Coordinates of C-alpha atoms in Angstrom, one line a residue:
Chain A
M1410 CA 209.1 271.6 238.8
S1411 CA 209.8 269.6 242.1
F1412 CA 206.8 267.7 241.8
W1413 CA 208.7 266.1 239.5
R1414 CA 211.9 265.6 241.6
K1415 CA 210.5 264.3 244.6
V1416 CA 209.0 261.7 242.7
F1417 CA 212.1 260.6 240.9
A1418 CA 214.1 260.5 243.6
I1419 CA 211.0 257.8 245.3
T1420 CA 211.7 256.0 241.4
W1421 CA 215.3 256.7 242.5
K1422 CA 215.6 255.3 245.6
D1423 CA 213.3 251.7 244.2
V1424 CA 215.6 251.2 241.1
L1425 CA 219.5 251.6 243.3
A1426 CA 217.3 249.3 245.8
E1427 CA 216.6 247.1 242.9
M1428 CA 219.8 247.4 241.8
R1429 CA 221.0 246.2 244.9
T1430 CA 219.2 243.1 245.7
K1431 CA 218.2 242.6 241.6
E1432 CA 215.0 240.8 243.6
I1433 CA 212.5 241.4 241.6
I1434 CA 213.4 241.5 238.6
S1435 CA 215.2 238.0 238.9
A1436 CA 212.5 236.0 240.5
V1437 CA 209.7 237.6 238.3
L1438 CA 212.0 237.3 235.6
V1439 CA 212.3 233.6 235.7
F1440 CA 208.8 233.6 236.9
T1441 CA 208.0 234.5 233.3
L1442 CA 210.4 232.2 231.6
L1443 CA 209.1 229.1 233.5
V1444 CA 205.4 229.7 232.6
I1445 CA 206.7 230.1 229.0
V1446 CA 207.8 226.9 229.4
I1447 CA 205.0 225.5 231.3
F1448 CA 202.8 227.1 228.2
N1449 CA 204.9 224.9 226.0
F1450 CA 204.1 221.9 226.9
A1451 CA 200.3 222.1 227.7
F1452 CA 199.9 223.6 224.4
G1453 CA 202.8 222.0 222.5
T1454 CA 204.9 224.2 219.8
S1455 CA 202.9 222.9 216.5
P1456 CA 203.4 226.0 214.2
D1457 CA 199.3 226.1 214.3
V1458 CA 198.4 225.3 217.7
V1459 CA 200.9 228.7 218.5
K1460 CA 199.4 230.9 216.5
L1461 CA 195.9 230.5 218.1
V1462 CA 197.8 230.9 221.8
A1463 CA 200.7 232.6 221.0
S1464 CA 198.9 236.2 222.1
G1465 CA 197.2 234.6 225.5
M1466 CA 199.8 233.3 226.2
L1467 CA 201.8 236.0 226.3
W1468 CA 199.3 238.3 228.1
V1469 CA 198.7 236.2 230.8
T1470 CA 202.3 235.7 231.5
F1471 CA 202.9 238.9 231.9
A1472 CA 199.5 239.7 234.1
F1473 CA 200.6 237.1 236.5
S1474 CA 204.5 239.0 236.4
G1475 CA 202.4 241.8 236.6
V1476 CA 201.1 241.0 239.7
L1477 CA 203.9 239.4 241.0
S1478 CA 205.9 242.6 240.8
L1479 CA 203.7 244.9 241.9
N1480 CA 203.3 242.5 244.4
R1481 CA 206.7 243.2 245.8
A1482 CA 205.6 247.0 245.0
F1483 CA 205.3 248.1 248.6
V1484 CA 206.5 244.8 251.1
M1485 CA 209.8 247.0 251.6
E1486 CA 208.2 250.4 252.5
K1487 CA 206.1 248.0 254.7
E1488 CA 208.3 245.4 256.2
E1489 CA 210.9 248.1 257.2
G1490 CA 208.2 250.2 258.2
C1491 CA 209.0 252.9 255.8
F1492 CA 206.2 253.8 255.6
E1493 CA 206.0 255.9 258.6
G1494 CA 209.1 257.9 257.8
L1495 CA 207.2 257.7 253.7
M1496 CA 204.2 259.5 255.3
V1497 CA 206.3 262.0 257.9
A1498 CA 208.3 263.5 255.0
P1499 CA 207.2 266.3 253.5
V1500 CA 205.7 264.8 250.0
S1501 CA 202.6 264.2 249.2
R1502 CA 200.4 261.4 248.5
E1503 CA 199.8 261.7 245.2
I1504 CA 204.4 262.1 244.5
I1505 CA 204.2 258.5 246.5
Y1506 CA 202.0 257.4 244.2
T1507 CA 203.5 258.5 240.6
G1508 CA 207.1 257.6 242.2
K1509 CA 205.7 254.0 243.3
M1510 CA 203.7 254.2 239.9
L1511 CA 207.0 255.0 237.4
G1512 CA 209.1 252.4 239.6
S1513 CA 206.8 249.5 238.9
L1514 CA 206.2 250.3 235.6
L1515 CA 210.3 251.0 234.8
F1516 CA 210.6 247.2 236.4
L1517 CA 207.6 245.7 234.2
L1518 CA 208.9 247.0 230.9
I1519 CA 212.9 246.1 231.6
I1520 CA 210.9 242.3 232.4
E1521 CA 209.0 242.1 229.4
A1522 CA 211.8 243.4 227.1
I1523 CA 213.6 240.7 227.7
A1524 CA 211.1 238.1 228.0
L1525 CA 209.6 239.1 224.0
P1526 CA 212.1 237.8 222.7
I1527 CA 213.3 234.8 224.3
F1528 CA 209.5 234.1 223.5
A1529 CA 209.9 234.6 220.2
F1530 CA 213.1 232.7 220.0
L1531 CA 210.7 230.2 221.6
F1532 CA 208.5 229.8 219.5
N1533 CA 209.6 231.5 216.4
L1534 CA 207.5 234.0 216.5
G1535 CA 208.3 237.4 214.9
V1536 CA 207.9 240.3 217.9
F1537 CA 209.4 243.0 216.9
S1538 CA 206.3 245.3 215.8
W1539 CA 206.2 248.6 216.6
Q1540 CA 202.7 247.9 217.1
L1541 CA 203.1 244.8 219.5
I1542 CA 205.8 247.9 221.1
V1543 CA 203.0 249.8 221.8
I1544 CA 200.6 247.7 222.9
V1545 CA 202.4 245.5 225.0
F1546 CA 203.7 249.3 226.7
L1547 CA 199.6 250.5 227.4
T1548 CA 198.7 247.9 228.3
T1549 CA 201.9 247.6 230.9
V1550 CA 200.8 251.5 231.9
G1551 CA 197.5 250.7 232.6
F1552 CA 198.1 247.3 234.6
V1553 CA 200.8 249.7 236.8
G1554 CA 198.3 252.4 237.1
V1555 CA 195.4 250.7 239.3
G1556 CA 197.9 247.8 240.4
T1557 CA 199.9 250.1 242.5
L1558 CA 197.2 251.5 244.4
F1559 CA 195.8 247.8 244.5
S1560 CA 199.6 246.7 246.1
A1561 CA 199.1 249.5 248.7
L1562 CA 195.5 248.3 249.3
A1563 CA 197.1 244.6 249.5
V1564 CA 200.0 245.3 251.6
N1565 CA 198.1 246.9 254.4
T1566 CA 195.4 243.9 254.8
K1567 CA 195.8 240.3 256.6
A1568 CA 196.1 238.4 253.3
R1569 CA 198.4 240.2 251.6
E1570 CA 200.0 239.0 248.8
M1571 CA 197.1 237.1 248.2
V1572 CA 194.7 239.8 247.6
L1573 CA 195.8 241.9 245.0
P1574 CA 195.4 239.7 242.1
I1575 CA 191.3 238.6 243.6
L1576 CA 190.7 242.7 242.8
F1577 CA 193.7 243.4 240.1
F1578 CA 191.9 241.0 237.7
P1579 CA 188.5 241.6 236.7
I1580 CA 188.6 245.8 236.9
V1581 CA 191.9 245.4 234.4
I1582 CA 190.4 242.3 232.1
P1583 CA 189.4 245.3 229.5
I1584 CA 193.0 246.0 229.0
I1585 CA 193.8 242.0 228.6
I1586 CA 191.1 241.4 226.1
G1587 CA 192.7 244.5 224.1
A1588 CA 196.2 243.4 225.0
V1589 CA 195.2 239.7 223.5
K1590 CA 193.0 240.8 220.5
A1591 CA 195.6 243.6 219.0
S1592 CA 198.6 241.5 220.0
E1593 CA 196.5 238.5 218.2
S1594 CA 196.6 241.3 214.9
A1595 CA 200.0 242.2 215.5
L1596 CA 201.4 239.0 215.6
S1597 CA 200.0 237.8 212.0
G1598 CA 201.0 241.7 210.9
G1599 CA 198.7 243.3 211.1
S1600 CA 198.0 246.9 210.6
W1601 CA 197.6 249.5 212.9
G1602 CA 194.1 250.7 211.8
D1603 CA 193.1 246.9 213.0
I1604 CA 193.9 247.9 215.9
S1605 CA 193.3 251.7 216.5
S1606 CA 189.9 250.5 218.6
W1607 CA 192.1 248.5 221.4
L1608 CA 194.4 250.9 221.5
G1609 CA 191.8 253.5 222.1
I1610 CA 190.4 251.8 224.7
T1611 CA 193.3 250.4 226.2
G1612 CA 194.3 253.8 226.5
A1613 CA 191.4 255.6 227.5
F1614 CA 191.7 252.5 230.5
D1615 CA 195.2 254.2 231.4
V1616 CA 194.4 257.5 231.4
I1617 CA 191.0 257.6 233.5
F1618 CA 192.7 255.0 236.2
L1619 CA 195.9 256.7 236.2
V1620 CA 194.2 259.8 237.3
V1621 CA 192.0 257.5 239.3
S1622 CA 194.3 255.6 241.1
Y1623 CA 195.9 259.2 241.8
L1624 CA 193.0 261.2 243.2
I1625 CA 192.1 258.0 245.8
F1626 CA 195.7 256.7 246.4
A1627 CA 195.8 258.6 249.9
F1628 CA 193.0 257.3 251.1
V1629 CA 195.0 254.3 251.1
I1630 CA 197.8 254.6 252.9
E1631 CA 196.6 256.9 255.4
E1632 CA 197.2 256.0 259.2
Chain B
M1059 CA 155.2 225.9 224.3
E1060 CA 158.0 224.3 224.0
N1061 CA 160.9 225.2 226.4
A1062 CA 158.8 226.6 229.0
G1063 CA 161.5 224.5 231.5
F1064 CA 163.7 227.3 231.8
L1065 CA 160.7 230.1 232.3
L1066 CA 159.3 228.2 235.2
A1067 CA 163.4 227.2 236.4
A1068 CA 164.6 231.0 235.9
F1069 CA 161.6 232.4 238.0
S1070 CA 161.4 229.8 240.7
I1071 CA 165.3 230.5 240.7
V1072 CA 164.7 234.6 241.5
W1073 CA 162.2 234.4 243.8
A1074 CA 163.7 231.3 245.3
V1075 CA 166.6 233.2 245.6
L1076 CA 164.8 236.5 246.7
F1077 CA 162.8 234.8 249.3
G1078 CA 165.8 233.5 250.5
Y1079 CA 167.8 236.4 250.9
V1080 CA 165.0 238.2 252.8
L1081 CA 165.1 234.8 254.7
V1082 CA 168.1 235.4 256.2
L1083 CA 168.4 238.5 257.0
L1084 CA 164.5 237.2 259.1
N1085 CA 167.5 234.9 261.1
K1086 CA 169.7 238.2 261.1
Q1087 CA 167.2 240.0 263.0
K1088 CA 166.3 237.5 265.4
K1089 CA 169.8 237.1 266.6
L1090 CA 170.8 240.6 266.9
Q1091 CA 167.2 240.8 269.2
Q1092 CA 168.7 237.9 271.4
E1093 CA 171.8 239.9 271.5
I1094 CA 169.9 243.0 272.8
V1095 CA 168.1 241.0 275.1
S1096 CA 171.8 240.0 276.6
L1097 CA 173.3 242.5 276.8
K1098 CA 170.5 244.7 278.1
E1099 CA 170.6 241.4 281.6
A1100 CA 174.0 242.0 281.2
L1101 CA 173.7 245.8 282.0
K1102 CA 171.3 245.5 284.5
E1103 CA 173.6 243.2 286.2
K1104 CA 176.1 245.5 286.5
K1105 CA 174.0 248.7 287.7
G1106 CA 172.5 245.7 290.5
Chain C
M1052 CA 152.7 253.3 258.6
K1053 CA 155.5 254.7 255.1
R1054 CA 156.7 250.5 256.1
Y1055 CA 153.8 249.0 254.6
L1056 CA 152.7 251.3 252.6
L1057 CA 155.5 250.3 250.3
L1058 CA 155.6 246.4 251.6
A1059 CA 151.6 247.0 249.7
L1060 CA 153.2 249.0 246.8
S1061 CA 155.7 246.5 245.5
F1062 CA 153.6 243.8 246.2
T1063 CA 151.4 245.2 244.0
L1064 CA 153.4 246.4 241.2
M1065 CA 155.2 242.4 241.4
V1066 CA 151.8 241.3 241.3
V1067 CA 151.0 243.2 238.1
S1068 CA 154.3 242.8 236.4
L1069 CA 153.6 238.9 236.7
Y1070 CA 150.5 239.4 234.8
F1071 CA 151.8 241.4 232.8
V1072 CA 154.5 238.8 232.0
F1073 CA 152.1 236.2 232.5
V1074 CA 149.4 236.6 231.1
W1075 CA 148.5 240.2 228.7
V1076 CA 152.1 240.4 227.1
P1077 CA 152.0 238.8 223.8
T1078 CA 154.3 235.8 223.3
E1079 CA 157.1 235.8 221.2
R1080 CA 157.3 235.1 217.7
M1081 CA 160.8 233.6 217.1
M1082 CA 161.8 232.5 220.6
G1083 CA 158.3 231.6 221.4
I1084 CA 157.3 231.4 225.1
V1085 CA 161.0 231.2 226.7
Q1086 CA 161.6 234.9 225.6
R1087 CA 159.4 235.8 228.5
I1088 CA 162.5 235.2 230.6
F1089 CA 163.9 239.3 229.4
Y1090 CA 162.1 240.2 231.8
L1091 CA 163.5 239.0 234.1
M1092 CA 166.6 239.7 232.9
V1093 CA 166.6 243.4 232.1
P1094 CA 165.5 244.0 235.9
T1095 CA 168.0 241.7 237.1
G1096 CA 170.9 243.9 235.0
W1097 CA 169.7 247.2 236.1
L1098 CA 169.5 246.4 239.0
T1099 CA 173.0 245.1 239.3
L1100 CA 173.9 248.6 238.1
L1101 CA 171.8 250.4 240.1
S1102 CA 173.3 249.0 243.4
F1103 CA 176.7 249.5 241.9
L1104 CA 176.0 253.1 241.4
I1105 CA 174.9 253.4 245.2
V1106 CA 178.1 251.8 245.8
F1107 CA 180.2 254.2 244.1
I1108 CA 178.2 257.1 245.6
G1109 CA 178.6 255.6 249.0
S1110 CA 181.9 255.2 248.6
I1111 CA 182.5 258.5 247.4
L1112 CA 181.1 260.5 250.2
Y1113 CA 182.6 257.6 253.0
L1114 CA 185.8 258.8 252.0
V1115 CA 184.9 262.5 251.8
K1116 CA 182.7 262.7 255.1
R1117 CA 183.8 259.6 257.0
E1118 CA 180.3 259.1 258.3
E1119 CA 180.0 255.5 258.9
K1120 CA 175.7 255.6 257.3
W1121 CA 177.8 256.0 254.3
D1122 CA 179.8 252.9 254.7
I1123 CA 177.0 251.0 255.6
L1124 CA 174.9 252.7 253.0
A1125 CA 177.2 251.5 250.2
Y1126 CA 177.8 247.7 252.3
C1127 CA 174.1 246.9 252.0
S1128 CA 173.2 247.9 248.5
G1129 CA 177.1 245.5 248.1
E1130 CA 175.4 243.2 249.6
I1131 CA 171.7 243.1 247.9
G1132 CA 174.2 244.0 244.6
L1133 CA 176.1 241.1 245.0
V1134 CA 172.1 238.7 245.2
F1135 CA 171.0 240.5 242.1
T1136 CA 174.1 240.0 239.8
T1137 CA 173.9 236.3 240.8
L1138 CA 170.6 236.3 239.4
A1139 CA 171.9 238.2 236.7
L1140 CA 174.2 235.4 235.4
I1141 CA 171.5 232.8 236.6
T1142 CA 168.8 234.1 234.1
G1143 CA 171.2 234.8 231.7
S1144 CA 172.0 231.7 231.5
I1145 CA 169.2 230.2 231.5
W1146 CA 167.9 232.5 228.9
A1147 CA 171.2 231.5 227.0
K1148 CA 170.4 227.4 226.6
P1149 CA 167.0 227.5 224.5
I1150 CA 167.9 230.8 222.9
W1151 CA 171.6 230.2 222.1
G1152 CA 172.0 226.8 222.6
V1153 CA 174.4 227.1 225.4
W1154 CA 174.6 227.6 228.7
W1155 CA 177.7 230.4 228.4
D1156 CA 179.0 231.9 225.8
W1157 CA 182.0 234.1 226.4
G1158 CA 181.1 236.3 223.6
T1159 CA 178.1 237.9 224.9
P1160 CA 178.9 241.5 226.5
R1161 CA 176.3 240.9 229.2
L1162 CA 176.9 237.7 230.4
T1163 CA 180.8 238.7 230.1
S1164 CA 180.7 242.1 232.0
T1165 CA 178.5 240.8 234.7
L1166 CA 180.8 237.7 235.4
V1167 CA 183.2 241.1 235.9
L1168 CA 180.9 242.5 237.8
W1169 CA 180.7 240.5 240.0
F1170 CA 183.7 239.6 240.9
I1171 CA 184.3 243.6 241.6
Y1172 CA 181.4 243.4 244.3
L1173 CA 183.0 239.8 245.4
A1174 CA 186.4 242.0 245.9
Y1175 CA 185.0 244.6 247.5
F1176 CA 183.2 242.2 250.8
L1177 CA 186.9 239.7 250.4
V1178 CA 188.9 243.2 251.5
R1179 CA 186.1 244.1 254.1
S1180 CA 187.1 240.3 255.5
F1181 CA 191.3 240.4 254.7
A1182 CA 191.4 243.8 256.4
S1183 CA 193.2 244.2 260.0
E1184 CA 190.5 246.4 261.3
P1185 CA 186.8 247.2 260.5
S1186 CA 187.8 251.3 259.8
R1187 CA 190.2 250.2 256.8
G1188 CA 188.2 247.5 255.6
A1189 CA 185.3 250.3 254.8
R1190 CA 188.2 251.8 253.9
F1191 CA 189.5 249.8 251.0
A1192 CA 185.9 248.8 250.2
A1193 CA 185.2 251.8 249.4
V1194 CA 188.1 253.0 246.9
V1195 CA 187.2 249.5 245.5
G1196 CA 183.7 250.3 244.9
I1197 CA 185.3 254.3 243.5
V1198 CA 187.0 251.8 241.4
G1199 CA 185.3 248.4 240.4
F1200 CA 182.5 251.5 239.5
V1201 CA 184.8 253.5 236.8
D1202 CA 185.8 250.2 235.3
I1203 CA 182.2 249.2 234.8
P1204 CA 181.5 251.1 231.4
I1205 CA 185.0 250.3 230.1
V1206 CA 184.5 246.6 230.7
I1207 CA 181.1 246.8 228.7
L1208 CA 183.2 248.4 226.0
S1209 CA 186.3 245.9 225.3
T1210 CA 183.7 242.7 225.8
T1211 CA 181.0 244.7 223.0
L1212 CA 183.8 245.2 221.0
W1213 CA 185.0 241.3 221.7
Q1214 CA 181.8 240.6 220.1
G1215 CA 182.3 242.2 217.0
M1216 CA 184.6 239.0 216.2
H1217 CA 182.7 236.7 217.4
P1218 CA 179.1 237.0 216.4
P1219 CA 176.4 234.5 219.0
P1220 CA 176.2 231.4 218.3
L1221 CA 172.7 232.1 217.2
I1222 CA 172.0 234.7 215.1
F1223 CA 169.0 236.0 217.0
Q1224 CA 168.1 239.7 216.0
E1225 CA 166.7 240.5 219.3
A1226 CA 163.6 242.3 216.9
G1227 CA 162.1 245.8 218.3
L1228 CA 159.9 245.6 220.4
D1229 CA 156.6 245.2 220.5
P1230 CA 155.1 248.9 222.6
R1231 CA 153.4 245.3 224.6
M1232 CA 156.4 244.4 225.4
M1233 CA 157.9 247.2 226.0
L1234 CA 155.3 248.1 228.6
T1235 CA 155.2 245.0 230.6
L1236 CA 158.8 245.5 230.6
Q1237 CA 159.1 249.2 232.0
V1238 CA 156.4 247.9 235.1
S1239 CA 159.3 244.8 235.5
L1240 CA 161.4 247.0 236.1
I1241 CA 159.4 249.3 238.2
A1242 CA 158.3 246.5 239.8
Y1243 CA 161.8 245.0 241.0
T1244 CA 163.3 248.5 241.6
V1245 CA 160.5 249.6 244.6
L1246 CA 161.4 245.8 245.7
F1247 CA 165.5 246.4 245.9
V1248 CA 164.3 249.5 247.8
I1249 CA 162.5 247.7 250.3
L1250 CA 165.7 245.1 250.9
L1251 CA 167.4 248.0 250.6
I1252 CA 166.3 250.1 253.3
A1253 CA 165.6 246.5 255.5
R1254 CA 169.1 246.0 254.9
V1255 CA 170.1 248.9 256.7
L1256 CA 168.3 248.9 258.7
L1257 CA 169.7 245.6 260.2
K1258 CA 173.7 246.6 259.4
N1259 CA 172.7 249.5 261.6
S1260 CA 171.1 247.5 264.5
E1261 CA 174.5 245.6 263.5
V1262 CA 177.2 248.3 264.4
D1263 CA 175.1 250.1 267.1
I1264 CA 175.2 246.9 269.6
R1265 CA 178.9 246.1 268.3
Y1266 CA 179.1 249.7 270.0
L1267 CA 177.6 248.5 272.7
K1268 CA 180.1 245.6 273.5
E1269 CA 183.0 248.3 272.7
G1270 CA 181.8 250.5 275.4

């Protein structure tokens, strides 16, 4: 099982680096909260408006925060020249992908776990349903699955961070649609049945793109 | 015969765009031809 | 010689299809003459998908074999695909206005999926220009081509499911097709596909020259 050990080594490295600097989580968290506040001023907080707009707001926020977080995933490697080191080490590209992906997943989940209650607090919404938690988890996995691939790609281009949203958003539109629709239902107390088809689509997306990204990753970071 | 304008518009636009694209390709080809000519000149000068 | 045959074939097919669309086919009862835009809409939509399929195949072959010709094929198909996707959006919109009363409907899977596909095509080319060298750009574009194509069915699925919740503004049953309409549609499809093939061949030849000249200059 040395595959997983190597994977967790990479993930742990990222976690340690993050714990030291708290770069990603703090910046993205502040960003998330700011976006929520801006939305509050943009749409107002009358309960009717909130009901209409809450789910969309939540996911626009998470989408942008996700991009922000993913952007940072490989920047450190690029800037410190660690890419070469990583590649020379006896680690297959797939291990790098999985390790990085899990790291980003962890960071995003932490951010979402903090942002959701704040969201509920600011908008007086009941957020704690298992449905919502599952939706958020599945969608985040999808983001991170494709996002890690594209982040590695983006970091190697001239325009760096600007490329990621352009690549990333069109591809993840299906799961954003799913997340928004399913969250709507979950926030108004819908049942599992209501969201089952959306969860199915998101689940399928996750599986497909985890596999595809895993396979293609090597092509992105070869030098 | 209402809305026939839309029908006309749709077909016209499609054909205009396709024609336009072909024109762009032809232009590119002309430019490439010119480049080939100038490259040939440059080669001749190098040899001579 | 083959080239002229192909051109003649395409021209003939186009003329024939025009005859079918404007003279032969009966007018649809509910929507009237505007419905004939249908014979433009389906071919452009089809070519959008076909071009991307070729981008997909070319991308995979390029990544695996690293032969430039596959990248050229993918590039050219992508370019033509972008043109046809734009046309699909335009014809779809021109269709929507008289039929549904709006220029755009977010609920229609056809329109929204095509829009997403348009952005993916765009990303395919932006990645090339943002890369530091052409070989990297080709590699990155291939990645986008593969991921994008795999995404298409999921996009269509999710937009269709979304539509299930938002019926279109005017509910028009696109009633079962009269066999004469089906034939007209098929003729149009073939005519536009042949046109696509010609455009692709022309573009690839041109691109080959561009690449050759680039190598000559560098050498």
